[in-house]
XYZ file of C-alpha atoms in Angstrom:
585
model
C 38.088 -71.741 1.283
C 34.665 -73.265 1.923
C 34.658 -71.767 5.426
C 35.730 -68.377 4.042
C 32.957 -68.315 1.424
C 30.462 -69.465 4.045
C 31.504 -66.595 6.301
C 31.128 -64.076 3.443
C 27.696 -65.499 2.620
C 26.509 -65.129 6.189
C 27.763 -61.545 6.356
C 26.074 -60.641 3.057
C 22.863 -62.189 4.335
C 23.077 -60.100 7.537
C 23.657 -56.903 5.536
C 21.105 -57.492 2.793
C 18.340 -59.266 4.707
C 18.656 -58.767 8.448
C 19.763 -55.073 8.286
C 18.557 -54.351 4.759
C 15.880 -51.840 5.768
C 18.373 -49.758 7.748
C 20.863 -49.549 4.880
C 18.083 -48.827 2.404
C 16.946 -45.906 4.572
C 20.528 -44.607 4.694
C 20.763 -44.838 0.909
C 17.507 -42.929 0.449
C 18.619 -40.206 2.825
C 21.849 -39.770 0.912
C 20.392 -39.982 -2.594
C 17.017 -38.208 -2.275
C 16.605 -34.443 -2.213
C 13.413 -32.620 -1.215
C 12.624 -29.396 -3.102
C 10.088 -26.864 -1.848
C 7.798 -25.427 -4.551
C 6.012 -22.070 -4.055
C 2.242 -21.826 -4.298
C 0.121 -19.505 -6.443
C -0.476 -16.157 -4.731
C -4.072 -14.924 -4.512
C -5.202 -12.030 -6.700
C -6.577 -8.608 -5.709
C -9.689 -7.089 -7.325
C -11.514 -3.781 -7.118
C -15.179 -3.570 -6.080
C -16.378 -4.158 -9.662
C -14.153 -7.150 -10.439
C -11.249 -5.424 -12.179
C -7.932 -7.107 -11.408
C -5.517 -4.900 -9.486
C -2.826 -7.507 -8.724
C -2.519 -10.647 -10.845
C -0.136 -13.491 -11.676
C 1.240 -14.191 -15.122
C 3.502 -16.992 -16.372
C 7.169 -16.037 -16.435
C 9.233 -18.094 -18.903
C 12.790 -18.939 -17.891
C 15.407 -20.827 -19.904
C 16.891 -23.440 -17.601
C 20.048 -25.569 -17.930
C 20.045 -29.167 -16.634
C 23.686 -29.710 -15.690
C 23.497 -33.524 -15.486
C 23.015 -33.584 -19.249
C 25.930 -31.233 -20.016
C 28.647 -32.247 -17.565
C 32.136 -32.839 -18.953
C 34.604 -35.542 -17.884
C 37.119 -34.403 -15.293
C 36.897 -31.653 -12.697
C 34.212 -29.022 -12.285
C 36.291 -26.403 -14.061
C 35.881 -28.250 -17.384
C 32.072 -28.236 -17.026
C 32.081 -24.527 -16.094
C 34.321 -23.697 -19.086
C 31.995 -25.602 -21.392
C 28.926 -23.812 -19.997
C 30.597 -20.438 -20.454
C 31.225 -21.183 -24.129
C 27.707 -22.476 -24.650
C 26.082 -19.486 -22.941
C 27.809 -17.142 -25.381
C 26.611 -19.261 -28.322
C 23.032 -19.437 -27.015
C 22.940 -15.717 -26.285
C 23.934 -14.995 -29.867
C 21.296 -17.366 -31.211
C 18.622 -15.793 -28.994
C 19.816 -12.291 -29.857
C 19.881 -11.310 -26.195
C 22.454 -10.489 -23.570
C 23.948 -13.142 -21.370
C 22.734 -12.953 -17.738
C 24.820 -15.560 -15.906
C 28.357 -14.937 -14.712
C 30.993 -17.573 -14.030
C 30.723 -16.888 -10.293
C 26.987 -17.582 -10.378
C 27.520 -20.870 -12.217
C 30.141 -22.005 -9.680
C 27.889 -21.012 -6.756
C 24.992 -22.990 -8.223
C 27.180 -26.081 -8.584
C 28.318 -25.801 -4.962
C 24.904 -25.165 -3.428
C 22.074 -26.315 -5.717
C 23.540 -28.803 -8.158
C 20.422 -31.000 -8.619
C 18.277 -27.961 -9.421
C 17.944 -26.451 -12.908
C 20.264 -23.486 -13.453
C 18.197 -20.546 -14.729
C 20.190 -18.904 -17.518
C 17.577 -16.362 -18.666
C 14.718 -15.276 -16.410
C 11.316 -13.944 -17.525
C 12.152 -13.741 -21.218
C 9.996 -11.693 -23.572
C 7.879 -13.040 -26.444
C 10.540 -12.294 -29.054
C 13.185 -14.291 -27.187
C 10.689 -17.092 -26.592
C 9.973 -17.251 -30.335
C 13.695 -17.436 -31.203
C 14.062 -20.201 -28.623
C 11.285 -22.209 -30.276
C 12.821 -21.712 -33.734
C 16.510 -22.328 -33.047
C 17.203 -24.008 -29.696
C 14.178 -26.006 -28.517
C 14.856 -29.732 -28.338
C 18.586 -29.525 -27.670
C 19.826 -31.637 -24.737
C 20.403 -29.836 -21.438
C 18.021 -26.916 -22.088
C 14.336 -26.429 -21.426
C 11.736 -23.797 -20.609
C 10.938 -23.460 -16.929
C 7.738 -21.597 -16.005
C 7.024 -19.744 -12.752
C 4.280 -17.375 -11.587
C 5.239 -13.697 -11.698
C 3.277 -11.000 -9.861
C 1.990 -8.242 -12.111
C 0.179 -4.970 -11.421
C -1.854 -4.054 -14.547
C -2.364 -0.419 -13.496
C 1.334 0.257 -12.825
C 1.625 3.028 -10.219
C -2.094 3.919 -9.941
C -2.681 1.784 -6.816
C 0.961 1.567 -5.756
C 0.773 2.608 -2.111
C -2.520 0.872 -1.353
C -1.552 -2.468 -2.883
C 2.124 -2.261 -1.926
C 4.629 -4.682 -3.421
C 6.131 -8.112 -2.794
C 9.602 -9.595 -2.401
C 11.190 -12.991 -1.904
C 10.287 -14.537 1.455
C 12.934 -15.799 3.840
C 13.365 -19.573 4.000
C 11.299 -21.166 6.765
C 12.023 -24.830 7.382
C 9.339 -27.197 8.612
C 11.006 -29.618 11.092
C 8.572 -32.364 10.062
C 9.307 -31.867 6.363
C 12.811 -30.380 5.948
C 13.775 -29.192 2.470
C 17.185 -29.448 0.885
C 16.382 -26.779 -1.709
C 14.019 -23.898 -1.144
C 12.276 -22.112 -4.001
C 10.929 -19.120 -2.059
C 7.414 -17.757 -1.992
C 6.829 -14.085 -2.587
C 5.720 -12.205 0.531
C 4.055 -8.823 0.905
C 6.352 -5.995 1.900
C 3.891 -3.063 1.941
C 0.206 -2.158 1.588
C -2.487 -4.801 1.247
C 0.105 -7.266 -0.039
C 1.692 -7.134 3.408
C -1.424 -6.805 5.542
C -3.188 -9.790 3.920
C -0.073 -11.822 3.152
C -1.191 -14.818 5.207
C -4.461 -15.046 3.265
C -2.963 -14.612 -0.208
C 0.077 -16.836 0.267
C -0.611 -20.463 -0.655
C 0.464 -23.797 0.797
C 3.763 -24.896 -0.714
C 4.299 -27.985 -2.849
C 7.228 -30.397 -2.935
C 9.256 -32.582 -5.307
C 11.443 -35.548 -4.368
C 14.372 -36.251 -6.685
C 17.110 -38.876 -6.716
C 20.715 -37.782 -7.135
C 23.901 -39.744 -7.713
C 27.040 -39.715 -5.570
C 28.353 -36.622 -7.355
C 25.093 -34.716 -6.830
C 23.506 -34.731 -10.300
C 19.790 -35.349 -10.612
C 18.755 -38.715 -12.003
C 14.981 -38.913 -11.618
C 11.947 -37.412 -9.922
C 10.439 -39.775 -7.360
C 7.345 -37.926 -6.160
C 5.547 -34.641 -6.605
C 3.044 -32.709 -4.469
C 1.343 -29.846 -6.247
C 1.487 -26.422 -4.617
C -1.723 -24.800 -3.418
C -3.397 -21.493 -4.254
C -3.978 -18.485 -2.040
C -7.130 -16.528 -1.316
C -8.371 -13.783 -3.655
C -9.248 -10.394 -2.148
C -12.019 -8.050 -3.205
C -11.315 -4.468 -2.197
C -13.657 -1.516 -1.786
C -11.568 0.465 -4.277
C -13.152 1.735 -7.472
C -10.756 1.952 -10.421
C -12.827 4.703 -12.025
C -12.717 6.863 -8.882
C -9.028 6.130 -8.294
C -8.120 7.153 -11.848
C -10.208 10.327 -11.603
C -8.536 11.249 -8.307
C -5.106 10.672 -9.819
C -5.931 12.869 -12.817
C -7.296 15.599 -10.552
C -4.155 15.690 -8.436
C -1.901 15.559 -11.490
C 1.826 15.679 -10.824
C 1.414 17.847 -7.719
C 2.858 16.086 -4.654
C -0.020 15.381 -2.311
C -2.833 12.962 -1.615
C -6.533 12.286 -2.173
C -8.836 10.031 -0.160
C -12.407 9.367 -1.324
C -14.827 7.532 0.983
C -18.403 6.361 0.697
C -19.917 8.283 3.655
C -22.744 5.759 3.951
C -20.500 2.919 5.088
C -16.843 4.037 5.240
C -15.711 2.124 2.139
C -12.506 3.543 0.649
C -13.238 4.273 -3.013
C -9.887 5.871 -3.815
C -6.608 6.507 -2.042
C -3.956 8.330 -4.051
C -0.474 9.410 -3.027
C 1.721 11.405 -5.421
C 4.468 10.833 -6.355
C 4.277 7.065 -6.441
C 6.426 4.134 -7.515
C 5.696 1.295 -9.906
C 5.319 -1.965 -7.939
C 6.219 -3.907 -11.093
C 9.775 -2.599 -10.626
C 10.026 -4.763 -7.496
C 9.418 -7.987 -9.476
C 11.410 -10.167 -8.996
C 13.696 -7.662 -7.234
C 14.261 -3.931 -7.578
C 17.651 -2.770 -8.814
C 20.000 -1.072 -6.374
C 20.139 2.140 -8.397
C 16.360 2.463 -8.657
C 15.924 1.759 -4.946
C 18.461 4.418 -4.049
C 16.758 6.928 -6.327
C 13.430 6.277 -4.579
C 14.999 6.573 -1.142
C 16.718 9.883 -1.881
C 13.976 11.526 -3.936
C 13.090 14.789 -2.110
C 9.398 14.290 -2.986
C 9.430 11.001 -1.008
C 7.602 8.635 -3.387
C 7.791 5.759 -0.880
C 5.696 7.616 1.721
C 2.000 6.737 1.684
C 0.758 10.234 2.441
C -2.923 9.442 3.206
C -2.068 7.262 6.210
C 1.621 7.856 6.999
C 1.815 11.616 6.430
C 0.841 13.998 9.255
C 0.229 17.663 8.434
C -1.222 20.785 10.028
C -4.885 20.972 8.951
C -5.403 24.717 8.782
C -8.992 25.926 8.445
C -10.510 22.509 7.705
C -10.309 22.117 11.518
C -12.809 24.967 12.032
C -15.939 22.779 11.637
C -14.730 20.769 14.655
C -14.522 23.942 16.755
C -17.996 25.025 15.595
C -19.520 21.614 16.417
C -17.851 21.608 19.851
C -19.381 25.004 20.638
C -22.873 24.103 19.414
C -23.092 20.609 20.910
C -21.981 21.858 24.326
C -24.405 24.800 24.123
C -21.607 27.300 24.630
C -22.598 29.173 21.484
C -25.540 29.275 19.084
C -25.821 29.585 15.304
C -26.609 33.268 15.828
C -23.493 33.951 17.937
C -21.831 36.957 16.291
C -18.244 38.138 16.499
C -16.766 41.162 14.778
C -13.660 40.709 12.621
C -11.510 43.832 12.123
C -8.790 41.787 10.412
C -6.815 40.959 13.549
C -7.208 39.852 17.161
C -5.115 41.013 20.098
C -4.550 38.837 23.119
C -2.160 40.233 25.657
C 0.836 41.533 23.767
C 0.264 39.138 20.844
C -1.612 40.007 17.665
C -3.225 37.230 15.639
C -4.208 38.102 12.082
C -7.124 37.007 9.953
C -6.320 35.855 6.434
C -8.295 38.927 5.279
C -6.282 41.843 6.620
C -9.222 44.189 5.960
C -11.511 42.082 8.138
C -14.904 40.496 7.594
C -16.986 42.666 9.899
C -19.748 41.052 12.009
C -20.372 37.357 11.234
C -22.588 34.617 12.624
C -21.400 31.012 12.757
C -22.594 29.896 9.330
C -21.044 32.984 7.720
C -17.785 32.340 9.582
C -17.499 28.959 7.846
C -18.424 30.369 4.455
C -15.703 33.028 4.647
C -13.324 31.030 6.863
C -12.818 33.925 9.277
C -9.881 33.350 11.621
C -10.852 36.034 14.137
C -14.269 34.438 14.656
C -12.610 31.167 15.708
C -10.015 32.883 17.891
C -12.862 34.394 19.899
C -15.075 31.314 19.788
C -12.297 29.020 21.004
C -11.492 31.247 23.968
C -15.180 31.436 24.827
C -15.714 27.661 24.930
C -12.267 26.617 26.201
C -9.758 24.194 24.746
C -10.925 21.034 26.639
C -14.265 21.308 24.822
C -12.490 21.447 21.467
C -10.121 18.639 22.430
C -12.890 16.194 23.375
C -14.853 16.878 20.179
C -11.712 16.406 18.073
C -11.106 13.069 19.786
C -14.732 12.088 19.163
C -14.360 12.552 15.389
C -11.152 10.506 15.394
C -8.287 12.999 15.515
C -5.157 12.152 17.472
C -5.722 8.409 16.961
C -5.503 5.841 14.203
C -8.631 5.287 12.147
C -8.188 1.494 12.205
C -7.906 1.084 8.441
C -6.517 -2.290 7.331
C -3.082 -0.940 6.354
C 0.236 -0.975 8.182
C 2.198 2.104 9.206
C -0.811 4.335 9.875
C 0.114 7.289 12.084
C -2.193 8.872 14.632
C -1.242 12.486 14.048
C -1.051 14.770 17.081
C -3.869 16.318 19.070
C -1.986 18.207 21.801
C -3.259 18.982 25.293
C -1.915 20.307 28.573
C -0.289 16.999 29.531
C 1.452 16.787 26.147
C 2.807 20.332 26.447
C 4.064 19.772 29.984
C 5.718 16.541 28.893
C 7.384 17.903 25.752
C 7.906 21.596 26.528
C 7.797 21.663 30.327
C 5.138 24.367 30.157
C 1.398 24.628 30.750
C -1.253 25.037 28.071
C -2.003 28.712 27.479
C -4.730 30.732 25.819
C -2.341 31.573 22.994
C -2.111 27.855 22.231
C -5.913 27.652 22.083
C -6.085 30.620 19.728
C -3.475 29.119 17.409
C -5.024 25.659 17.386
C -8.554 26.989 16.747
C -7.587 27.558 13.100
C -5.656 24.304 12.730
C -2.185 25.730 13.342
C 0.421 25.043 15.978
C 1.478 21.520 17.005
C -1.727 19.801 15.774
C -1.258 17.363 12.880
C -3.723 15.158 11.019
C -3.619 12.643 8.198
C -5.587 13.056 4.963
C -7.458 9.849 5.844
C -8.573 11.302 9.188
C -9.905 14.389 7.441
C -11.733 12.260 4.871
C -13.378 10.450 7.799
C -14.361 13.868 9.213
C -15.862 14.842 5.846
C -17.808 11.547 5.755
C -19.049 12.102 9.326
C -20.346 15.551 8.381
C -21.912 14.092 5.242
C -23.826 11.280 6.946
C -25.003 13.282 9.960
C -22.653 12.131 12.700
C -21.703 8.474 12.153
C -17.969 7.746 12.427
C -17.220 4.725 10.238
C -13.963 2.810 10.353
C -12.567 3.156 6.813
C -12.476 -0.232 5.081
C -10.350 -1.433 2.161
C -11.160 -5.158 1.866
C -14.760 -6.307 1.618
C -14.462 -9.994 0.729
C -12.327 -13.117 0.211
C -12.706 -16.337 -1.765
C -10.664 -19.389 -2.787
C -8.487 -18.690 -5.812
C -10.765 -17.970 -8.780
C -13.722 -19.846 -7.292
C -17.228 -18.451 -7.019
C -18.433 -15.354 -5.233
C -16.534 -13.430 -2.600
C -17.447 -14.140 1.003
C -18.173 -10.765 2.669
C -16.010 -9.777 5.619
C -17.682 -8.526 8.753
C -18.060 -4.737 8.903
C -17.521 -2.868 12.181
C -20.455 -0.845 13.516
C -20.187 2.951 13.248
C -19.801 5.193 16.286
C -22.852 7.435 16.717
C -22.131 11.033 17.782
C -25.801 12.056 17.900
C -25.290 15.626 16.772
C -28.376 17.820 16.875
C -30.218 18.956 13.781
C -29.291 22.555 14.599
C -25.592 21.695 14.703
C -25.730 19.793 11.424
C -27.776 22.438 9.652
C -25.382 25.199 10.739
C -22.084 23.465 9.982
C -23.210 21.658 6.838
C -24.928 24.833 5.658
C -21.758 26.844 6.174
C -19.795 24.287 4.154
C -22.442 24.440 1.431
C -21.985 28.204 1.296
C -18.224 27.755 0.836
C -19.097 26.501 -2.657
C -22.534 27.916 -3.371
C -22.412 31.226 -1.467
C -21.573 34.595 -3.017
C -18.584 35.044 -0.700
C -17.522 31.424 -0.260
C -13.779 30.780 -0.182
C -14.189 28.144 -2.945
C -17.103 29.618 -4.915
C -15.009 29.373 -8.104
C -15.005 25.572 -7.622
C -18.765 25.244 -8.106
C -19.997 22.617 -10.574
C -22.854 23.474 -12.899
C -25.971 21.524 -12.054
C -24.695 20.186 -8.728
C -24.803 21.333 -5.103
C -22.043 20.168 -2.809
C -20.336 21.249 0.414
C -16.690 21.826 1.211
C -14.222 23.534 3.512
C -10.910 24.954 2.404
C -7.764 25.104 4.486
C -4.320 26.676 4.202
C -1.732 25.570 6.751
C 1.669 27.182 7.107
C 4.644 24.944 7.821
C 8.411 25.243 7.996
C 10.292 28.485 8.656
C 7.887 31.438 8.497
C 10.130 33.428 6.171
C 9.856 30.660 3.543
C 6.065 31.057 3.347
C 5.390 27.379 2.619
C 1.781 26.188 2.859
C -0.232 22.990 2.657
C -3.407 23.448 0.592
C -6.441 21.483 1.808
C -10.057 20.874 0.916
C -12.568 18.485 2.439
C -15.884 17.999 0.630
C -18.960 15.826 0.260
C -21.359 15.495 -2.663
C -24.148 15.641 -3.615
C -25.232 17.844 -0.721
C -28.630 16.259 0.030
C -27.705 12.592 -0.481
C -23.893 12.348 -0.311
C -22.215 9.492 -2.162
C -18.677 10.842 -1.960
C -16.719 12.329 0.917
C -13.134 13.322 0.325
C -10.031 15.058 1.537
C -7.478 16.478 -0.906
C -4.150 17.935 0.155
C -1.174 19.245 -1.771
C 2.195 19.325 -0.054
C 2.606 22.948 -1.102
C 0.247 25.482 -2.638
C -1.014 29.035 -2.613
C -4.175 28.352 -0.593
C -6.960 25.826 -0.234
C -9.277 27.786 -2.493
C -6.692 28.495 -5.189
C -4.782 25.205 -5.256
C -6.930 22.415 -3.804
C -10.333 23.816 -4.883
C -9.885 23.454 -8.666
C -8.600 19.899 -8.203
C -11.628 18.908 -6.120
C -13.875 20.597 -8.690
C -12.349 18.506 -11.471
C -12.632 15.296 -9.463
C -16.241 15.727 -8.342
C -17.329 17.031 -11.725
C -16.040 13.860 -13.367
C -17.546 11.542 -10.754
C -20.965 13.186 -10.506
C -21.444 13.633 -14.244
C -20.311 10.062 -14.926
C -22.837 8.827 -12.346
C -25.531 10.798 -14.128
C -24.676 9.187 -17.468
C -24.785 5.606 -16.195
C -27.876 5.978 -14.000
C -31.116 4.587 -15.484
């Protein structure tokens, strides 16, 4: 017996002393669970400091199963929880959210973690909790950050929305339980996700052999992401949204002096708050199948025929290449015949003889048919490329399309045919296969406004640590100088001024008392000809002498640029210019 006890003593000494560290490490690995904690996402502001995307505390009622488990198998604990959930729901005067299947899944997969019974409860439910349930064993309030967009759908497409990020394990710090971050899925939320997403935190907890939590061993606080300051102006954005109304279409407003995006509106829109924490299946399906396509960001992802707002490009191409002069005159009888084809002017009675400035004022199609054939399509093509058509603008948003600026190679590749004069005639008035985005045309308006500088449109102007100090400016790209002559600018800008201020301007009814501004209307046919469907366009800049605003407004369908888009631009610029006058010293 002495030998037996001596042997047992030696073996216990080997286990507890000699190999104690190894067994202690095994015990820790089996009894400790690492939980990943999400960080605080950075906020988004407009240029004046108004919050566009924020975080608010979301209050959840959580169940701690280790305090409510019943003797026996799991089924007894699940039955007890089911009974209690019905009682608690009645006391809180709210509907029960958890199903039995969700409880069982939580027990199988995330037993040490709190089971969230009610997520993001309102103030009324929180008050009833404090009065009737707070302090009971097994229940507590669990707080998490919830993304919130204070302006609802006003900035929807620009800001985008967020969703739960996929689990990404760090091999040096593997997690047993992963509370996911929210990641950007569209707009600025997606483009600047890396900057706004914060470093994760962690919690170590000890569990027993069954899996219930016993104690927290260590805690590392989660970090905070970077705040963004955008170039957007809430006042301008709201005015643009009011001007467009419920008409499907888009508005882009730029500062022509530097390319800052002041407003970018796409109608219809969605409410990004509906995506927090996750959008319902029914609502998602309704957005997907809505014929007005509310998920499409029209200013950057929509490509449309430009119609007559393309005419200034043709005029500049002719003047800059000295293939025409401001005094070049063509006669408009209301139509133009080329071979066996007849191309009509929008005025079937004709405009008579016109010089270049008058052709812009009255938007004469025949003038541009003749001018385009005189200067040749390659001249037009190269000028259109110079002002940014047929290519992305480089704005800091995903899913921007380049539109289409066709040429001979494109036609041979897609239609197995050469470029013909009829194609040049059609394209000279912004019809045919050419497509542009509203953002591209806003850039064109800004280039005309500032005298020939092509700025890359910019949405984000600064970043800073979460809530700390001033924003650090981001580097701005240098503009591309086109070096247009004074004669070219005076002719084309003057013609656009006459569109509004002239006696025969196509948008003279959109004049604003006390202000001089310039614009160009456009009406572009699309779809089957017998349906008569038209996009209504207007590009504009104001005030005329020292432009602060350059814009493009397009409605998906309308009567014409002057009748449909013109009054909307008038309302927008009237509000902006008169408001500026009131706040100026």
